[in-house]
Each structure stands twice: as C-alpha cells, then as structure tokens.
mmCIF file of C-alpha atoms in Angstrom:
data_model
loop_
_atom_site.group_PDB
_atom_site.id
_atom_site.type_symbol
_atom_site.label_atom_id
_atom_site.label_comp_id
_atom_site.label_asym_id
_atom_site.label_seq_id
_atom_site.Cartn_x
_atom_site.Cartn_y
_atom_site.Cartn_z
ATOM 1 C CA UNK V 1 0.000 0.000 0.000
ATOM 2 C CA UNK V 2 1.581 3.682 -0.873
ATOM 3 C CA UNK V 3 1.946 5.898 1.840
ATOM 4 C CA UNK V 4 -0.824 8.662 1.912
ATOM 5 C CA UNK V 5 0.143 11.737 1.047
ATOM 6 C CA UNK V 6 -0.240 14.845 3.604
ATOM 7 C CA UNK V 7 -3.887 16.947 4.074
ATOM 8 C CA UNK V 8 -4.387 19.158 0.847
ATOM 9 C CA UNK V 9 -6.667 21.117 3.006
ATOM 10 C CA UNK V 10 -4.573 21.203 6.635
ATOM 11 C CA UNK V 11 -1.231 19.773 5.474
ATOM 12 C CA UNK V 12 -1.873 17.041 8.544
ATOM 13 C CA UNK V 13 -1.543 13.544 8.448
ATOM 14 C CA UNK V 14 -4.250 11.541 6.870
ATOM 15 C CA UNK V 15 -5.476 8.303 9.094
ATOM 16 C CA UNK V 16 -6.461 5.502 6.798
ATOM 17 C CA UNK V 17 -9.854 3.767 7.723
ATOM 18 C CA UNK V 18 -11.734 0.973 7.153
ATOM 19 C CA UNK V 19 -15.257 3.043 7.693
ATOM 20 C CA UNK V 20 -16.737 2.667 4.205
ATOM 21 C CA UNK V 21 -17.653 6.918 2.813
ATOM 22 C CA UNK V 22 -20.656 6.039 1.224
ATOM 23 C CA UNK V 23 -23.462 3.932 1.188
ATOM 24 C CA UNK V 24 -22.902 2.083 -1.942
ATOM 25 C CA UNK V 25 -22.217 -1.067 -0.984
ATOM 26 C CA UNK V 26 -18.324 -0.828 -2.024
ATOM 27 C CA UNK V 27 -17.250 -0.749 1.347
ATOM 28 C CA UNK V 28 -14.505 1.787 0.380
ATOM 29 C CA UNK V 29 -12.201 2.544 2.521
ATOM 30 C CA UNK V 30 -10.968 6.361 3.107
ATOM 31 C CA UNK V 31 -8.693 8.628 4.020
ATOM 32 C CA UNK V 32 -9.478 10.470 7.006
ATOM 33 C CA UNK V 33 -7.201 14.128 8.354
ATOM 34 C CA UNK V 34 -5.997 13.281 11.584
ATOM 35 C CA UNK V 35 -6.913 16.718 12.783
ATOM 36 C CA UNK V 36 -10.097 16.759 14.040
ATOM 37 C CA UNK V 37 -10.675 19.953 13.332
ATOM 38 C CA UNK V 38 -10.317 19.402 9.632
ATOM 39 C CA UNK V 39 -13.631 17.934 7.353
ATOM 40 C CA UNK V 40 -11.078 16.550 4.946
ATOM 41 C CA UNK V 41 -12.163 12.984 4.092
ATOM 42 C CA UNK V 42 -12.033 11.396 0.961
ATOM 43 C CA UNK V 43 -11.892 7.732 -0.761
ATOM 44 C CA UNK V 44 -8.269 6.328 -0.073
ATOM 45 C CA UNK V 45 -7.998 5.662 -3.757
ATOM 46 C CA UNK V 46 -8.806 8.809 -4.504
ATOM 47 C CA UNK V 47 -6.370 10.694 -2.122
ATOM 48 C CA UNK V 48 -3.165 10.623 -3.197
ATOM 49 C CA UNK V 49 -4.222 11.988 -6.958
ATOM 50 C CA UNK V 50 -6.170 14.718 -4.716
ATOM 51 C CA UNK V 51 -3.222 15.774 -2.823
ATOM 52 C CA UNK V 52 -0.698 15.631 -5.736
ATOM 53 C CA UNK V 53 -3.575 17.784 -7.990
ATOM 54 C CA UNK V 54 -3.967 20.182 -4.954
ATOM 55 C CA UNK V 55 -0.440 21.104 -4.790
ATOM 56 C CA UNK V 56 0.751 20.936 -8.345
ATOM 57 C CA UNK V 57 -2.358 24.070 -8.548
ATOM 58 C CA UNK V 58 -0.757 26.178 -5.495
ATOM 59 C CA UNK V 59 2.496 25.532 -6.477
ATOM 60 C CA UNK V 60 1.449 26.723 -10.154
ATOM 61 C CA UNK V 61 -0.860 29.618 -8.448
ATOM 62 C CA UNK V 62 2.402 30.901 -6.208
ATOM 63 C CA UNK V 63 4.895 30.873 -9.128
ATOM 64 C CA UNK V 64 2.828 32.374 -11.591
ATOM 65 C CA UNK V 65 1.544 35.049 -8.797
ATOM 66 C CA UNK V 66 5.665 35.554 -7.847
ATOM 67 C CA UNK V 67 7.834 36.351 -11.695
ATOM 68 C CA UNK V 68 6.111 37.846 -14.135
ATOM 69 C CA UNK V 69 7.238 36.652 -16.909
ATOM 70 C CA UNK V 70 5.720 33.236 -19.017
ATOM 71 C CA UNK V 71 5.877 30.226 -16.632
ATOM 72 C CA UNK V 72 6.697 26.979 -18.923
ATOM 73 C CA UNK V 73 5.668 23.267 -18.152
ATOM 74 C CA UNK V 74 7.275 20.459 -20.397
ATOM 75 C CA UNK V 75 7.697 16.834 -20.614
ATOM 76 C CA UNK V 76 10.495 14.674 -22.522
ATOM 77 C CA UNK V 77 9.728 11.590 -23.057
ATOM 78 C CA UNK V 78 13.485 9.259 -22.790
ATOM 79 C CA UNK V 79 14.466 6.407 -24.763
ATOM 80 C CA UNK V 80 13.331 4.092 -22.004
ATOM 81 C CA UNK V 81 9.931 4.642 -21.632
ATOM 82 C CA UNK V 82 10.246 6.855 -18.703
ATOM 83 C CA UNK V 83 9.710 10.454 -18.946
ATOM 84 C CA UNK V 84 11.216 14.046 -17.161
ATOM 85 C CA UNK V 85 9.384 17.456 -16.247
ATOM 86 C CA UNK V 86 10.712 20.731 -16.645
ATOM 87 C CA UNK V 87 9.177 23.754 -15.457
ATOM 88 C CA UNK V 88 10.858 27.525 -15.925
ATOM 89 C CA UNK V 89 10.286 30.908 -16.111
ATOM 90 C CA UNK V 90 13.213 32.877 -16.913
ATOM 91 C CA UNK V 91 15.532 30.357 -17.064
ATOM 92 C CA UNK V 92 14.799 26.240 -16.722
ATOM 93 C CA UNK V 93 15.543 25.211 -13.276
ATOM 94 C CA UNK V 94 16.200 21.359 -13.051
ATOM 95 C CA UNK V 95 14.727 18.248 -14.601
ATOM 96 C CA UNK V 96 12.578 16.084 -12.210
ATOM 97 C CA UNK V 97 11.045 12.714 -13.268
ATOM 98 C CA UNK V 98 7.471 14.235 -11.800
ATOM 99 C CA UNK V 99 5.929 17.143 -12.748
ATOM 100 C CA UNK V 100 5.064 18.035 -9.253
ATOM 101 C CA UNK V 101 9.142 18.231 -7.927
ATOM 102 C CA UNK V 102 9.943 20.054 -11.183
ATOM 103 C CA UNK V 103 7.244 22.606 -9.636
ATOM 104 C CA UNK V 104 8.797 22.576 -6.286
ATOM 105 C CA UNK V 105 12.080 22.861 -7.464
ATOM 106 C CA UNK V 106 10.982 26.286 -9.748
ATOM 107 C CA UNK V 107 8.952 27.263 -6.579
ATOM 108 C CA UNK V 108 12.079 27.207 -4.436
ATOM 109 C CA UNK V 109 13.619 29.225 -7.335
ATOM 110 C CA UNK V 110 10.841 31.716 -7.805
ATOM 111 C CA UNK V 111 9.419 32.361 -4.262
ATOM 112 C CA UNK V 112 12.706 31.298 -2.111
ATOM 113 C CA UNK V 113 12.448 28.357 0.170
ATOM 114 C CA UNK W 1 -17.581 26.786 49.352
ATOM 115 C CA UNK W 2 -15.259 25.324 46.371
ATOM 116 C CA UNK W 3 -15.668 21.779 45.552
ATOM 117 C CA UNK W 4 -13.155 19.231 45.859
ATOM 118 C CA UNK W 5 -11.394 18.068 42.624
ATOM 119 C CA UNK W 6 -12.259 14.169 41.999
ATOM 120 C CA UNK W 7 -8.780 12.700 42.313
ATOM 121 C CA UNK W 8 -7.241 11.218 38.883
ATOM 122 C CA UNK W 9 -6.682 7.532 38.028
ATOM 123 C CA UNK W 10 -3.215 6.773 36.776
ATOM 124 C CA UNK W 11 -4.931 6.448 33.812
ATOM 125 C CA UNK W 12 -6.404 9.445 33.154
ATOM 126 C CA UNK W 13 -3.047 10.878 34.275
ATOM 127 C CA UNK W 14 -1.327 8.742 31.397
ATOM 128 C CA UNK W 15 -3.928 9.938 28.786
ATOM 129 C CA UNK W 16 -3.820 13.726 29.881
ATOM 130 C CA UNK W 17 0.072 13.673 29.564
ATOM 131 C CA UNK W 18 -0.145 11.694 26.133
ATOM 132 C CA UNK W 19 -2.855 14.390 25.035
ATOM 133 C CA UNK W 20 -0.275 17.186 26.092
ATOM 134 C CA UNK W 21 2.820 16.351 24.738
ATOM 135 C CA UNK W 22 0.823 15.307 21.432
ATOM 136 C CA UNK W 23 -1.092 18.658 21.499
ATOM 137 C CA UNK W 24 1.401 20.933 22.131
ATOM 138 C CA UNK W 25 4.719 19.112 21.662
ATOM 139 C CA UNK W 26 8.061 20.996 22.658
ATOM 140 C CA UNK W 27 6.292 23.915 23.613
ATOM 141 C CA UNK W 28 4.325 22.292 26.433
ATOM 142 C CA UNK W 29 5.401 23.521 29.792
ATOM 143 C CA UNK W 30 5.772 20.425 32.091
ATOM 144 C CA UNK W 31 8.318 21.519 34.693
ATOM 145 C CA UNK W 32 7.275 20.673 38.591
ATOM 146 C CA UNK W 33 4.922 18.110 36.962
ATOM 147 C CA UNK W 34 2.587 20.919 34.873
ATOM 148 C CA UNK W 35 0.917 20.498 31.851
ATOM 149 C CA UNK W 36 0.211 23.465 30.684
ATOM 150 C CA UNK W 37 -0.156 24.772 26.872
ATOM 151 C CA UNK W 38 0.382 28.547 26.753
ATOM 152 C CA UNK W 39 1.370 29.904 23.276
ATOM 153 C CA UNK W 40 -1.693 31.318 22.940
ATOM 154 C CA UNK W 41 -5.009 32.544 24.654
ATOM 155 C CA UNK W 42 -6.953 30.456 25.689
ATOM 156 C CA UNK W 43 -4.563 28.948 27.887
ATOM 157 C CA UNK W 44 -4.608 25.074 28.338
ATOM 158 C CA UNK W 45 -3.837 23.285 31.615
ATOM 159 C CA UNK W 46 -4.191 20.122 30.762
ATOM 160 C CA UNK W 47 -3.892 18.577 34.523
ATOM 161 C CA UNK W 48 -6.789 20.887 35.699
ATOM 162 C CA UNK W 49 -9.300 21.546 32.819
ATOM 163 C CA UNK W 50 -12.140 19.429 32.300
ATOM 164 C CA UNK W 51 -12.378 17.513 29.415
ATOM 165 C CA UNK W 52 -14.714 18.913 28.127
ATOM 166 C CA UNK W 53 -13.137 22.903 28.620
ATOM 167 C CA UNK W 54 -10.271 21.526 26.907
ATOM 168 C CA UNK W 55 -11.980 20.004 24.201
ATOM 169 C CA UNK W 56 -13.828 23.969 24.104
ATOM 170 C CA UNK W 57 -10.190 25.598 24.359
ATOM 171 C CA UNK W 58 -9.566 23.534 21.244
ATOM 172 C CA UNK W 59 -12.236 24.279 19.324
ATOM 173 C CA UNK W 60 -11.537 27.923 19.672
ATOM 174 C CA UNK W 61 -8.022 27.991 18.902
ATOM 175 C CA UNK W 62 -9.165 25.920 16.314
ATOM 176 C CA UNK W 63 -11.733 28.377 15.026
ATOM 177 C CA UNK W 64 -9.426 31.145 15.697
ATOM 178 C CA UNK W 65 -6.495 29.906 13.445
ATOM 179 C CA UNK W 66 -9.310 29.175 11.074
ATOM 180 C CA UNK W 67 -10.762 32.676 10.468
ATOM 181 C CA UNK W 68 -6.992 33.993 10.570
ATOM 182 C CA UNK W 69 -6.713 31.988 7.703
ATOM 183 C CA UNK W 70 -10.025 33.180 6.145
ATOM 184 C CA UNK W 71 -12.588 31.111 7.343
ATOM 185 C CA UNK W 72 -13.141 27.220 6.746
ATOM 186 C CA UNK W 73 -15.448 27.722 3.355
ATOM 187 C CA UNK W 74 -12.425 29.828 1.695
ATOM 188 C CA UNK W 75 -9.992 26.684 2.725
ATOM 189 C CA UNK W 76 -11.875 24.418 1.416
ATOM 190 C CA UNK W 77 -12.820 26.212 -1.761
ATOM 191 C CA UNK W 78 -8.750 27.145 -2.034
ATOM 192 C CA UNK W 79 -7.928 23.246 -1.977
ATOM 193 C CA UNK W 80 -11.004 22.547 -4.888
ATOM 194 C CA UNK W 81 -9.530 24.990 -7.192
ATOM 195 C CA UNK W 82 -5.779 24.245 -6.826
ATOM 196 C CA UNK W 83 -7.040 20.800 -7.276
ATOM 197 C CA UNK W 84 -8.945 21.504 -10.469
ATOM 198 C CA UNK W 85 -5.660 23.502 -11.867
ATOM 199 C CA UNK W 86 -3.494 20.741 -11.067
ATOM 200 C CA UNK W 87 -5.721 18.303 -12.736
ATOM 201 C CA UNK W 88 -6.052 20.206 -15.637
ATOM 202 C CA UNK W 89 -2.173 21.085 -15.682
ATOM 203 C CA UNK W 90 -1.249 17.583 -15.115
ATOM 204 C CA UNK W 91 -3.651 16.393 -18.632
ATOM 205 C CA UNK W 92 -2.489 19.482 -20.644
ATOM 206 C CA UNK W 93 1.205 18.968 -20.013
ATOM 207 C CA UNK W 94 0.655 15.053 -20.626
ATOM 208 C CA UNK W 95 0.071 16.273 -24.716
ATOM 209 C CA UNK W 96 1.878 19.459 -24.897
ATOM 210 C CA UNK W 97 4.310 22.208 -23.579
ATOM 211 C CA UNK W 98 2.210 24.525 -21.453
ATOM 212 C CA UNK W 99 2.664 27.907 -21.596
ATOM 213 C CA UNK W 100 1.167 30.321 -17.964
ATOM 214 C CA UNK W 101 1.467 33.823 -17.227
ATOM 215 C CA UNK W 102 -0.120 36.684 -15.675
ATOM 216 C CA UNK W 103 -0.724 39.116 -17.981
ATOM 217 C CA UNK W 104 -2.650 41.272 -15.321
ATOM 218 C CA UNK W 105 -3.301 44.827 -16.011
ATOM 219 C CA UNK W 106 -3.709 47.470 -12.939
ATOM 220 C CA UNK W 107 -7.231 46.682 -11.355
ATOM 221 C CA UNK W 108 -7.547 44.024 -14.041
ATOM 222 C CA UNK W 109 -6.951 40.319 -13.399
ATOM 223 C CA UNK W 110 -5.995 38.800 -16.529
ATOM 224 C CA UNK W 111 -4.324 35.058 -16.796
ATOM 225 C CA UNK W 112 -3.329 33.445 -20.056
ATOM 226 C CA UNK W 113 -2.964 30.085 -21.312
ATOM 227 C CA UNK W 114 -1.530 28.341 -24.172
ATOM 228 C CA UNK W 115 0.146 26.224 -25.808
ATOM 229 C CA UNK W 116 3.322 26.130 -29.118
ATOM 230 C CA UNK W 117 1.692 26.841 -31.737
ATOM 231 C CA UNK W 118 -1.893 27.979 -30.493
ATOM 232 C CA UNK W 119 -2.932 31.603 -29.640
ATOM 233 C CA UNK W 120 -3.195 32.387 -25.831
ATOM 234 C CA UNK W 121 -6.547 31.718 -24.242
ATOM 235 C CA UNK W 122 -7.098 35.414 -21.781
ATOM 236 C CA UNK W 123 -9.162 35.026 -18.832
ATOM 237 C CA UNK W 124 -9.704 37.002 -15.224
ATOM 238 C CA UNK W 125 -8.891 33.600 -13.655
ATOM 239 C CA UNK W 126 -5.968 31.354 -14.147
ATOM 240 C CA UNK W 127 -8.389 28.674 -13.362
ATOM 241 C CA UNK W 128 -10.568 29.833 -16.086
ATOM 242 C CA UNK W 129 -7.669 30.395 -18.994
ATOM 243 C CA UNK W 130 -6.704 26.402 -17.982
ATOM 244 C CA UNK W 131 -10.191 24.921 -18.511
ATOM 245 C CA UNK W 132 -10.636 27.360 -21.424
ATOM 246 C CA UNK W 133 -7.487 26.099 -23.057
ATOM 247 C CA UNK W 134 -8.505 22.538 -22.035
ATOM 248 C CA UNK W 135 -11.881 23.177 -23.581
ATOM 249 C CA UNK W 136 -10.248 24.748 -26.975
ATOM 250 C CA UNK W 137 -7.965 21.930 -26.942
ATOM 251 C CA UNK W 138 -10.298 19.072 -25.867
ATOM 252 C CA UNK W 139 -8.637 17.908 -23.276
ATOM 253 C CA UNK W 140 -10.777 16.294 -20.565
ATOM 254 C CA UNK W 141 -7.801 14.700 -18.069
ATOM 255 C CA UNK W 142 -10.403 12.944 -15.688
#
C-alpha cells in the first residue's frame, strides 16, 4: 500500500480507515485528516491523486503570482519509456522525473524556500 | 464553598500527559509536573481543565487559526480549485508544452494560457484560462 500523502486542506496527516464513505455497498475505505478539526475525508484511492492535484495548482498559483514573466511546463519523453518534467520561467531550473518536484524545485527558485 | 477536585486515576493521568505532549509538543510547559499549553489565549492546563473545557479551548483555537486563515469555506474552496488547476495542468502537459502567465493589467486580473503553436486563451482567472485552453484543446484529463 503507498503511503498517503499529507492533508491538501490542513497539510496534517491523513489516518487511513476501514469506515466505508458512502453507502454504496463498495465498502470503500478512506482517508481520514488526523486533525479533528479538519472535514477533509475522501476515498483512499482517490487521495493521493487529490493531494498531488492540490499542490501541483498552489504551487502553479504561487509561481505564476511571484515572476512575471511566461511560466513553462514540459515533458520529454526518454528512450526508455520513462519520462522528465521541466518547469521555468526565466531560465529552466532542473529536470525532475514528476511534474510536481519540477514545480517545487521552480517554486524554491521563484518564491525562495 | 469550592468543591473538591475528583482525584485522577493513573490512567487518566497517562492519557492527559499523552494528550499534552501530542497537542502541544516541545512547547508544552511540564516543569514541577505541569501540563500546561500557553502559546496562545486560551490557555490550556491540561492537569486541571475538564475535558470537556479543553476540548472547548480547542475548538476555539481551532476556530481562531481558522478565520486567521479566512474562514473554513475559503480553505476548502482554495484546496477545490488548486485541485482543479493541477488536474487540468497535469492532462495538458501530458500532450503538450504549457505555456502560464499573468498578464494582469492594474485593477484588471488577466491570466493566459496556451500552448506552441496555439494563440493564448485570456481570462480574469488562471483557473478559467486552464479549462478554457482545455476546452479549446479538448482535453478532458479525468
């Protein structure tokens, strides 16, 4: 099983559970933020795609709020199948195999860490 | 006449300290056997209060940190949208080289969106110039 990936909402960590969401008869399990004072809960499945969506749009939202200037997201596909991300704005900063740590990499970059 | 405090199982002393360190962490004063959370108002003692007046000290430094950040229905509207622009990031940059910038103009929000080749898609959103572009380019990424 991956690990789950940190509250989109809180940035706490998310408790998996066996209490099916919804009543419709999947019995799917969820992911539940450990804070209690946070209504994140979501399918498990759905989660980690949720989280990495979430911060690939505030990471894209803060760099594109921080340098004027065209912000640039590419992918190369290799020879072997696999494929990198770049992301610049001035200048390219890094290659990453996932577009998200191409984003945090400009983000460090852009807005400083 | 003040009442009496009901004296404390070792259990309930076990669970209060747990509580406290995992509540407060380094910042929990515990010297001379305290257990007291005081980085902000209101304070927490967590060897005196009730259960249920810590469990109402939490919900309003809950609340508190909530409305600093602007309110719990701006949060959660925050995380839908990033979500929505990462989603339709993630499908655009699967077929193409995406192209973002904020071509704002005093008093006038203005985001564009494109891609090599195409002409940039202008909206008052960069939310809006992403599913635009998606839209123009018929790209669903679900």
């Amino acid at each position: 099983m991956s690990e789950l990936a940190t509250c989109p909402i809180c940035g706490a960590k998310i408790l998996p559970s066996v209490v099916p969401m919804y009543d419709d008869g999947l019995d799917a399990s969820t992911a539940s933020c450990f804070n209690g004072k946070c209504l994140y809960r979501v399918r498990r499945e759905d989660h980690n795609t949720l989280a990495r969506r979430a911060e690939i749009g505030a990471l894209v939202e803060r760099i594109v709020a921080a340098e004027k200037g065209l912000l640039t997201i590419g992918r190369t596909p290799c020879r072997d199948g696999s494929q990198i991300y770049s992301a610049w704005s001035s200048r390219p900063v890094g290659e990453a195999l996932s577009l998200l740590d191409a984003l945090r990499e400009l983000e460090k970059e852009v807005c400083g860490e | 006449m003040s009442e009496e405090p009901m004296p404390m199982s070792d259990d309930e002393i076990t669970l209060r300290e747990l509580l406290a360190y995992a509540y407060a962490g380094a910042s929990l004063y515990a010297d001379d056997g305290e257990l007291q959370d005081s980085r902000r108002a209101p304070f927490i003692d967590f060897l005196r209060d009730s259960p249920d007046d810590i469990a109402a000290k939490m919900r309003k430094r809950g609340k508190a940190a909530l409305d600093a950040a602007g309110g719990e229905r701006k949060i959660l509207s925050d995380s839908a949208r990033r979500a929505e622009i990462g989603r339709i990031v993630e499908s655009l940059v699967a077929q193409q080289e995406l192209i973002l910038e904020d071509d704002s103009l005093p008093a006038k929000p203005r985001f564009c969106a494109t891609v090599v080749g195409k002409a940039g898609v202008y909206e008052p959103t960069l939310l809006d110039a992403l599913r635009s572009l998606a839209a123009e380019l018929e790209v669903s990424g679900e």
